[in-house]
CSV table of C-alpha atoms and ligand atoms in Angstrom, one decimal:
chain,number,residue,atom,x,y,z
A,457,MET,CA,7.6,-24.1,6.6
A,458,THR,CA,11.4,-23.6,7.3
A,459,PRO,CA,12.9,-21.3,4.6
A,460,SER,CA,16.3,-22.3,3.2
A,461,ARG,CA,17.7,-19.0,4.6
A,462,PRO,CA,15.7,-17.9,7.7
A,463,LEU,CA,15.8,-14.1,7.9
A,464,ARG,CA,15.2,-11.5,10.6
A,465,VAL,CA,12.8,-9.2,8.8
A,466,GLY,CA,11.8,-5.9,10.3
A,467,VAL,CA,8.4,-4.6,9.3
A,468,ILE,CA,7.5,-0.9,10.1
A,469,GLY,CA,3.7,-0.7,10.5
A,470,PRO,CA,3.2,-4.4,11.3
A,471,ALA,CA,-0.5,-4.1,12.3
A,472,GLY,CA,-1.5,-1.9,9.3
A,473,PHE,CA,-3.1,-3.0,6.1
A,474,GLY,CA,-0.1,-4.2,4.0
A,475,GLY,CA,2.0,-4.8,7.1
A,476,SER,CA,-0.3,-7.2,8.8
A,477,TYR,CA,-0.6,-9.4,5.7
A,478,LEU,CA,3.1,-9.3,5.1
A,479,CYS,CA,4.0,-10.3,8.7
A,480,VAL,CA,1.6,-13.3,8.4
A,481,GLU,CA,3.1,-14.3,5.1
A,482,LEU,CA,6.7,-14.0,6.5
A,483,LEU,CA,5.9,-15.9,9.7
A,484,ASN,CA,4.2,-18.7,7.7
A,485,ARG,CA,7.4,-19.0,5.7
A,486,GLY,CA,9.5,-19.5,8.9
A,487,HIS,CA,11.1,-16.0,9.1
A,488,THR,CA,11.5,-14.1,12.4
A,489,VAL,CA,9.6,-10.7,12.2
A,490,ILE,CA,10.4,-7.6,14.2
A,491,GLY,CA,7.4,-5.3,14.3
A,492,ILE,CA,8.2,-1.6,14.6
A,493,SER,CA,5.4,1.0,15.2
A,494,ARG,CA,3.7,2.8,18.1
A,495,ASN,CA,1.6,-0.3,19.1
A,496,PRO,CA,3.2,-3.3,17.3
A,497,GLU,CA,1.7,-5.7,19.9
A,498,LYS,CA,-1.7,-5.0,18.3
A,499,LEU,CA,-0.7,-7.6,15.7
A,500,GLY,CA,-0.7,-10.4,18.3
A,501,SER,CA,1.9,-12.8,19.7
A,502,HIS,CA,4.0,-15.6,18.2
A,503,GLU,CA,7.3,-17.2,19.2
A,504,ARG,CA,9.0,-15.6,16.1
A,505,TYR,CA,7.4,-12.2,16.4
A,506,PHE,CA,9.2,-9.4,18.4
A,507,PRO,CA,7.4,-6.1,18.7
A,508,ARG,CA,9.6,-3.0,19.2
A,509,PRO,CA,7.4,0.0,20.1
A,510,ILE,CA,8.4,3.4,18.9
A,511,ASP,CA,6.7,6.6,17.7
A,512,ILE,CA,8.7,7.5,14.7
A,513,ASP,CA,7.5,11.1,14.7
A,514,SER,CA,8.9,11.8,18.2
A,515,VAL,CA,12.4,10.3,18.0
A,516,SER,CA,15.6,11.3,16.3
A,517,PHE,CA,16.9,9.2,13.3
A,518,PRO,CA,19.9,7.8,15.4
A,519,SER,CA,17.4,6.5,18.0
A,520,LEU,CA,15.3,5.1,15.2
A,521,ALA,CA,18.4,3.3,13.8
A,522,LYS,CA,18.8,1.6,17.1
A,523,HIS,CA,15.4,-0.1,16.6
A,524,PHE,CA,16.8,-1.6,13.4
A,525,GLU,CA,19.5,-3.5,15.2
A,526,GLY,CA,19.8,-7.2,14.2
A,527,ILE,CA,17.6,-6.8,11.2
A,528,ASP,CA,18.6,-8.3,7.9
A,529,VAL,CA,15.9,-6.9,5.7
A,530,LEU,CA,13.6,-4.1,6.6
A,531,VAL,CA,10.3,-3.3,4.9
A,532,SER,CA,8.4,0.0,5.4
A,533,GLU,CA,4.7,-0.5,5.5
A,534,TYR,CA,4.4,2.7,7.4
A,535,GLY,CA,1.2,4.7,6.5
A,536,PRO,CA,-1.3,7.2,7.9
A,537,HIS,CA,-4.6,5.4,7.1
A,538,THR,CA,-5.4,4.0,10.6
A,539,ALA,CA,-5.8,7.6,11.8
A,540,GLY,CA,-8.7,8.2,9.2
A,541,ALA,CA,-9.3,10.2,6.1
A,542,ASP,CA,-8.1,13.5,7.7
A,543,ALA,CA,-4.6,12.0,8.1
A,544,LEU,CA,-4.1,11.6,4.3
A,545,LEU,CA,-1.7,14.6,4.1
A,546,TYR,CA,1.5,15.5,2.3
A,547,MET,CA,3.7,16.9,5.1
A,548,PRO,CA,4.0,14.3,7.9
A,549,PHE,CA,4.4,11.4,5.5
A,550,LEU,CA,7.4,12.9,3.7
A,551,GLU,CA,9.1,13.9,7.0
A,552,THR,CA,8.6,10.4,8.4
A,553,VAL,CA,9.9,8.7,5.3
A,554,ARG,CA,13.0,11.0,5.3
A,555,LYS,CA,13.7,10.0,8.9
A,556,ILE,CA,13.3,6.3,8.1
A,557,VAL,CA,15.8,6.5,5.2
A,558,LEU,CA,18.3,8.4,7.3
A,559,ALA,CA,18.0,5.7,10.0
A,560,VAL,CA,18.4,2.9,7.5
A,561,LYS,CA,21.6,4.5,6.2
A,562,LEU,CA,23.0,4.7,9.7
A,563,SER,CA,22.0,1.2,10.6
A,564,GLU,CA,23.4,-2.3,9.6
A,565,VAL,CA,20.1,-3.1,7.6
A,566,LYS,CA,21.4,-5.0,4.5
A,567,TYR,CA,18.4,-4.4,2.3
A,568,PHE,CA,15.5,-1.9,2.6
A,569,LEU,CA,12.2,-2.3,0.8
A,570,PHE,CA,9.8,0.6,0.8
A,571,VAL,CA,6.1,0.2,0.1
A,572,GLY,CA,4.8,3.4,-1.6
A,573,GLY,CA,1.8,4.0,-3.8
A,574,ALA,CA,0.5,3.6,-7.3
A,575,GLY,CA,0.7,7.3,-8.0
A,576,SER,CA,4.4,7.2,-8.5
A,577,LEU,CA,4.2,4.7,-11.4
A,578,HIS,CA,4.7,6.2,-14.8
A,579,VAL,CA,1.9,6.7,-17.4
A,580,PRO,CA,3.1,3.9,-19.9
A,581,GLY,CA,5.7,5.2,-22.4
A,582,THR,CA,6.3,8.4,-20.6
A,583,LEU,CA,8.2,9.7,-17.5
A,584,GLU,CA,5.0,11.3,-15.9
A,585,SER,CA,3.8,9.9,-12.7
A,586,CYS,CA,0.1,8.7,-12.9
A,587,VAL,CA,-0.9,11.0,-9.9
A,588,ASP,CA,0.0,14.0,-12.1
A,589,HIS,CA,-2.1,13.0,-15.0
A,590,PRO,CA,-5.4,14.9,-15.1
A,591,ASP,CA,-7.4,11.7,-16.0
A,592,PHE,CA,-6.1,9.5,-13.2
A,593,PHE,CA,-8.4,10.2,-10.3
A,594,MET,CA,-11.8,9.9,-12.2
A,595,ALA,CA,-10.7,6.6,-13.7
A,596,TYR,CA,-9.5,5.3,-10.3
A,597,ARG,CA,-12.7,6.4,-8.4
A,598,ARG,CA,-14.9,4.8,-11.1
A,599,ALA,CA,-12.9,1.6,-11.0
A,600,ILE,CA,-13.0,1.2,-7.2
A,601,ALA,CA,-16.7,2.1,-7.2
A,602,THR,CA,-17.4,-1.1,-9.2
A,603,SER,CA,-16.0,-3.3,-6.4
A,604,GLU,CA,-18.0,-4.2,-3.3
A,605,ALA,CA,-14.8,-5.5,-1.7
A,606,HIS,CA,-13.0,-2.1,-2.3
A,607,ILE,CA,-15.8,-0.2,-0.8
A,608,VAL,CA,-16.1,-2.3,2.3
A,609,TYR,CA,-12.4,-1.8,2.8
A,610,MET,CA,-12.8,2.0,2.3
A,611,GLU,CA,-15.6,2.1,4.8
A,612,GLU,CA,-13.6,0.1,7.3
A,613,ARG,CA,-10.5,2.4,7.0
A,614,LEU,CA,-11.6,5.8,5.8
A,615,GLY,CA,-15.2,6.4,7.0
A,616,ILE,CA,-16.6,9.3,5.1
A,617,MET,CA,-14.6,8.6,2.0
A,618,GLY,CA,-16.1,5.0,1.8
A,619,THR,CA,-19.6,6.3,2.6
A,620,ALA,CA,-19.4,8.8,-0.3
A,621,LEU,CA,-18.1,6.2,-2.6
A,622,ARG,CA,-20.9,3.8,-1.8
A,623,ALA,CA,-23.5,6.4,-2.5
A,624,TYR,CA,-21.8,7.0,-5.9
A,625,ARG,CA,-21.6,3.4,-6.6
A,626,ASP,CA,-25.3,2.9,-5.9
A,627,ALA,CA,-26.2,5.9,-8.1
A,628,ARG,CA,-24.1,4.6,-11.0
A,629,PHE,CA,-25.6,1.1,-10.8
A,630,ALA,CA,-29.2,2.8,-10.8
A,631,GLU,CA,-28.1,4.8,-13.9
A,632,ARG,CA,-26.7,1.7,-15.7
A,633,GLU,CA,-30.0,-0.3,-14.9
A,634,GLY,CA,-32.2,2.6,-16.2
A,635,ARG,CA,-33.8,3.3,-12.8
A,636,ALA,CA,-31.9,6.5,-11.8
A,637,THR,CA,-33.8,9.1,-10.0
A,638,ALA,CA,-33.0,12.8,-9.9
A,639,GLU,CA,-31.4,12.2,-6.6
A,640,HIS,CA,-29.0,9.5,-8.1
A,641,GLN,CA,-28.1,11.9,-11.0
A,642,GLU,CA,-27.3,14.6,-8.5
A,643,THR,CA,-25.1,12.3,-6.4
A,644,ILE,CA,-23.1,11.3,-9.6
A,645,LYS,CA,-22.8,14.9,-10.6
A,646,GLU,CA,-21.6,16.1,-7.3
A,647,TYR,CA,-19.2,13.3,-6.6
A,648,GLU,CA,-17.5,13.6,-10.1
A,649,ALA,CA,-17.3,17.4,-9.7
A,650,SER,CA,-15.5,16.9,-6.5
A,651,ILE,CA,-13.1,14.5,-7.9
A,652,LYS,CA,-12.4,16.9,-11.0
A,653,ALA,CA,-11.9,19.8,-8.6
A,654,LYS,CA,-9.5,17.8,-6.3
A,655,ASP,CA,-9.6,14.2,-5.2
A,656,ARG,CA,-9.3,14.1,-1.3
A,657,ALA,CA,-6.4,11.7,-1.5
A,658,THR,CA,-4.4,13.8,-3.9
A,659,ASP,CA,-1.9,15.3,-1.4
A,660,PHE,CA,-1.1,12.0,0.2
A,661,ILE,CA,-0.7,10.2,-3.1
A,662,LYS,CA,1.6,13.0,-4.3
A,663,ALA,CA,3.6,12.5,-1.1
A,664,GLY,CA,4.0,8.9,-2.1
A,665,ARG,CA,5.3,9.8,-5.5
A,666,THR,CA,7.7,12.4,-4.0
A,667,ALA,CA,8.9,9.8,-1.6
A,668,TYR,CA,10.4,7.9,-4.5
A,669,MET,CA,12.8,10.9,-5.0
A,670,PHE,CA,14.7,9.7,-1.9
A,671,PHE,CA,15.4,6.5,-3.7
A,672,ASP,CA,15.7,7.2,-7.4
A,673,GLY,CA,19.3,7.1,-8.5
A,674,ASN,CA,20.5,6.7,-4.8
A,675,MET,CA,23.5,4.3,-4.6
A,676,SER,CA,24.2,5.1,-0.9
A,677,PHE,CA,22.2,2.1,0.4
A,678,LYS,CA,20.4,-1.0,-1.0
A,679,TRP,CA,16.9,-0.4,-1.6
A,680,SER,CA,13.7,-1.5,-3.6
A,681,PHE,CA,10.7,0.8,-4.0
A,682,VAL,CA,7.4,-1.1,-4.6
A,683,SER,CA,4.2,0.5,-5.6
A,684,PRO,CA,1.2,-1.8,-5.3
A,685,SER,CA,-1.0,-1.5,-8.4
A,686,ALA,CA,-3.9,1.0,-8.3
A,687,LEU,CA,-6.7,-1.4,-7.3
A,688,TYR,CA,-4.9,-2.8,-4.2
A,689,ARG,CA,-7.4,-4.2,-1.8
A,690,PRO,CA,-8.3,-7.0,0.6
A,691,GLY,CA,-9.3,-10.1,-1.5
A,692,VAL,CA,-8.5,-13.7,-2.4
A,693,ARG,CA,-4.9,-15.0,-2.0
A,694,THR,CA,-4.4,-16.6,-5.4
A,695,GLY,CA,-0.6,-17.1,-5.1
A,696,ARG,CA,0.1,-15.5,-8.4
A,697,TYR,CA,1.2,-12.1,-9.5
A,698,GLU,CA,3.0,-10.2,-12.3
A,699,VAL,CA,5.7,-7.7,-11.9
A,700,SER,CA,6.2,-4.5,-13.9
A,701,VAL,CA,9.0,-1.9,-13.5
A,702,ASP,CA,8.4,1.9,-13.5
A,703,ASP,CA,5.2,1.8,-15.6
A,704,MET,CA,1.7,1.3,-14.5
A,705,VAL,CA,0.2,-1.7,-16.2
A,706,LEU,CA,-3.0,-0.8,-18.1
A,707,VAL,CA,-5.1,-3.6,-19.8
A,708,GLY,CA,-7.1,-3.3,-23.0
A,709,GLU,CA,-7.4,-0.4,-25.4
A,710,GLU,CA,-7.9,3.3,-24.6
A,711,GLN,CA,-11.6,4.3,-25.1
A,712,GLY,CA,-13.3,7.6,-24.9
A,713,GLY,CA,-10.2,9.7,-24.5
A,714,ASN,CA,-9.3,8.8,-20.9
A,715,ILE,CA,-6.1,6.7,-20.9
A,716,PHE,CA,-6.9,5.0,-17.6
A,717,GLU,CA,-10.7,4.4,-17.9
A,718,GLY,CA,-11.5,0.8,-17.5
A,719,ARG,CA,-7.9,-0.2,-17.8
A,720,LEU,CA,-6.5,-0.1,-14.3
A,721,THR,CA,-5.0,-3.3,-12.7
A,722,GLY,CA,-5.1,-4.3,-9.1
A,723,ILE,CA,-3.8,-6.9,-6.6
A,724,SER,CA,-5.1,-8.4,-3.5
A,725,VAL,CA,-3.2,-7.5,-0.3
A,726,ALA,CA,-2.5,-11.2,0.3
A,727,ASP,CA,-0.9,-11.5,-3.2
A,728,MET,CA,1.0,-8.3,-2.7
A,729,ALA,CA,2.4,-9.7,0.6
A,730,ILE,CA,3.6,-12.8,-1.4
A,731,ALA,CA,5.4,-10.5,-4.0
A,732,ILE,CA,7.1,-8.5,-1.3
A,733,ALA,CA,8.1,-11.6,0.8
A,734,ASP,CA,9.6,-13.2,-2.5
A,735,GLU,CA,11.6,-10.1,-2.9
A,736,VAL,CA,12.8,-10.1,0.7
A,737,GLU,CA,14.1,-13.6,0.1
A,738,ASN,CA,15.3,-13.4,-3.5
A,739,GLU,CA,16.5,-9.8,-4.1
A,740,LYS,CA,15.6,-9.7,-7.7
A,741,LEU,CA,14.5,-6.0,-7.8
A,742,VAL,CA,17.3,-4.2,-6.0
A,743,GLY,CA,17.3,-0.5,-7.0
A,744,LYS,CA,14.1,-0.8,-8.9
A,745,HIS,CA,10.8,1.0,-8.8
A,746,TRP,CA,8.3,-1.8,-9.4
A,747,SER,CA,4.8,-2.9,-9.1
A,748,ALA,CA,2.9,-6.1,-8.8
A,749,TRP,CA,-0.6,-6.8,-10.2
A,750,GLY,CA,-2.8,-10.0,-10.1
A,751,ASP,CA,-6.2,-11.4,-10.4
A,752,ILE,CA,-8.8,-9.5,-8.4
A,753,SER,CA,-11.8,-10.7,-10.4
A,754,GLU,CA,-13.4,-12.5,-7.4
A,755,ASP,CA,-14.9,-9.4,-5.7
A,756,LYS,CA,-14.9,-10.9,-2.1
A,757,PRO,CA,-14.8,-8.5,0.9
A,758,SER,CA,-12.1,-9.5,3.3
A,759,PRO,CA,-10.6,-7.9,6.4
A,760,ALA,CA,-8.4,-4.9,6.0
A,761,TYR,CA,-6.2,-6.0,8.9
A,762,LEU,CA,-5.0,-9.5,10.0
A,763,THR,CA,-3.7,-10.6,13.4
A,764,LEU,CA,-1.4,-13.4,14.3
A,765,ASP,CA,-4.4,-15.6,14.8
A,766,SER,CA,-3.9,-16.4,11.2
A,767,VAL,CA,-0.5,-18.0,11.7
A,768,ASP,CA,0.1,-21.5,13.1
A,769,GLY,CA,1.0,-21.1,16.8
A,770,GLY,CA,0.0,-17.4,16.8
A,771,SER,CA,-2.6,-15.6,18.8
A,772,THR,CA,-4.0,-12.1,19.6
A,773,TRP,CA,-1.9,-10.4,22.3
A,774,LYS,CA,-2.3,-11.4,25.9
B,1618,NAP,N1,-3.0,1.4,-4.2
B,1618,NAP,C1,-1.9,1.8,-3.6
B,1618,NAP,O1,-1.0,2.1,-4.2
B,1618,NAP,C2,-1.8,1.8,-2.1
B,1618,NAP,C3,-3.0,1.6,-1.3
B,1618,NAP,C4,-2.8,1.5,0.1
B,1618,NAP,C5,-1.6,1.8,0.7
B,1618,NAP,N2,-0.5,2.0,-0.1
B,1618,NAP,C6,0.8,2.4,0.5
B,1618,NAP,O2,1.3,1.3,1.3
B,1618,NAP,C7,2.1,1.8,2.4
B,1618,NAP,C8,1.6,1.3,3.7
B,1618,NAP,O3,0.2,1.8,3.8
B,1618,NAP,P1,-0.9,0.8,4.6
B,1618,NAP,O4,-2.2,1.4,4.2
B,1618,NAP,O5,-0.6,-0.6,4.3
B,1618,NAP,O6,-0.6,1.1,6.1
B,1618,NAP,P2,-1.5,1.7,7.2
B,1618,NAP,O7,-2.7,0.8,7.4
B,1618,NAP,O8,-1.9,3.1,6.8
B,1618,NAP,O9,-0.7,1.9,8.5
B,1618,NAP,C9,0.5,1.2,8.7
B,1618,NAP,C10,1.0,1.4,10.1
B,1618,NAP,O10,1.9,2.6,10.3
B,1618,NAP,C11,2.1,2.8,11.7
B,1618,NAP,N3,2.4,4.1,12.0
B,1618,NAP,C12,1.7,5.2,11.6
B,1618,NAP,N4,2.2,6.4,12.2
B,1618,NAP,C13,3.3,5.9,12.9
B,1618,NAP,C14,4.4,6.5,13.7
B,1618,NAP,N5,4.3,7.9,13.9
B,1618,NAP,N6,5.4,5.8,14.2
B,1618,NAP,C15,5.3,4.4,14.1
B,1618,NAP,N7,4.4,3.8,13.3
B,1618,NAP,C16,3.4,4.5,12.7
B,1618,NAP,C17,0.7,2.4,12.3
B,1618,NAP,O11,1.0,1.5,13.5
B,1618,NAP,P3,0.8,2.0,14.9
B,1618,NAP,O12,-0.6,2.5,15.1
B,1618,NAP,O13,1.1,0.8,15.8
B,1618,NAP,O14,1.9,3.0,15.1
B,1618,NAP,C18,-0.1,1.7,11.2
B,1618,NAP,O15,-0.6,0.4,11.6
B,1618,NAP,C19,2.0,3.4,2.2
B,1618,NAP,O16,3.1,3.9,1.6
B,1618,NAP,C20,0.7,3.6,1.4
B,1618,NAP,O17,0.8,4.8,0.6
B,1618,NAP,C21,-0.6,2.0,-1.5
């Protein structure tokens, strides 16, 4: 497909989870993609894909800005997940995002989209970020534990966090079906106690919500901050999504005193890539903190990372 306005789109983290699906979506739409990360060639090769290797942690922001030359729209899909569960930390994430923002401001990038996390979205009707609400993590872990696709994705990406979640899921199913052993009950008790004490992803998800402070109210560059909805995972590309601004979308009525329980929404990474590519092309959410959610009812495990084999004329790197 040739877009009416072919763009040169920079993607930071092109071979990561969101980044790899986004690069495939953009190339399939006929845009040129510049992949920026330590090993951007991991995504594969294509005549309209140009890898620009750089370790953001070890360069100055003026050097990073040089890597943004010739880019019309830049999307940050930077994240720590490919280094495993121990890399889900507060500190390096915020330092890196600060550097990216400074480099964007120095560069000639015309529009910068930052992909953050669901934790920055507001509890509906309030100004409180979901990550700061005491009920969020329990509802989140319970929701993702109902999905085989989400657990396969967690196992592929985060090792031990996925294994623990699968044990919890199996125990909850056994309980629901009336065949729970003492061991199942102990697994549920221990897992939920650990979530109540402190979910392992808390620090990183808080870093994502604090990253929004670099953007909120900032008129010094043109930005959009997108937080995928909470149950963001690999899955079916339906081609449909809904957008919300600032608030986390919750479905149904509150039950049992936990505002989030059974009400969280999600989106497949393929549909999220469509929403981001649409914004790259149409610029309808400039200066907004927004989210997209869609239909994830088909619980189908799919790969966490794509390569350019998925694009016409693309292949793995040679
Ligand atoms: N439900 C949710 O709200 C949700 C869920 C998942 C992710 N997210 C958010 O989405 C964003 C992207 O996360 P993701 O999981 O899609 O990405 P990811 O898989 O964690 O990684 C993206 C890429 O970042 C690159 N990277 C890491 N350190 C780098 C460095 N020092 N210099 C240059 N590149 C570096 C890596 O490429 P190289 O190895 O080639 O350097 C990696 O492939 C994050 O803000 C994350 O919080 C939100």
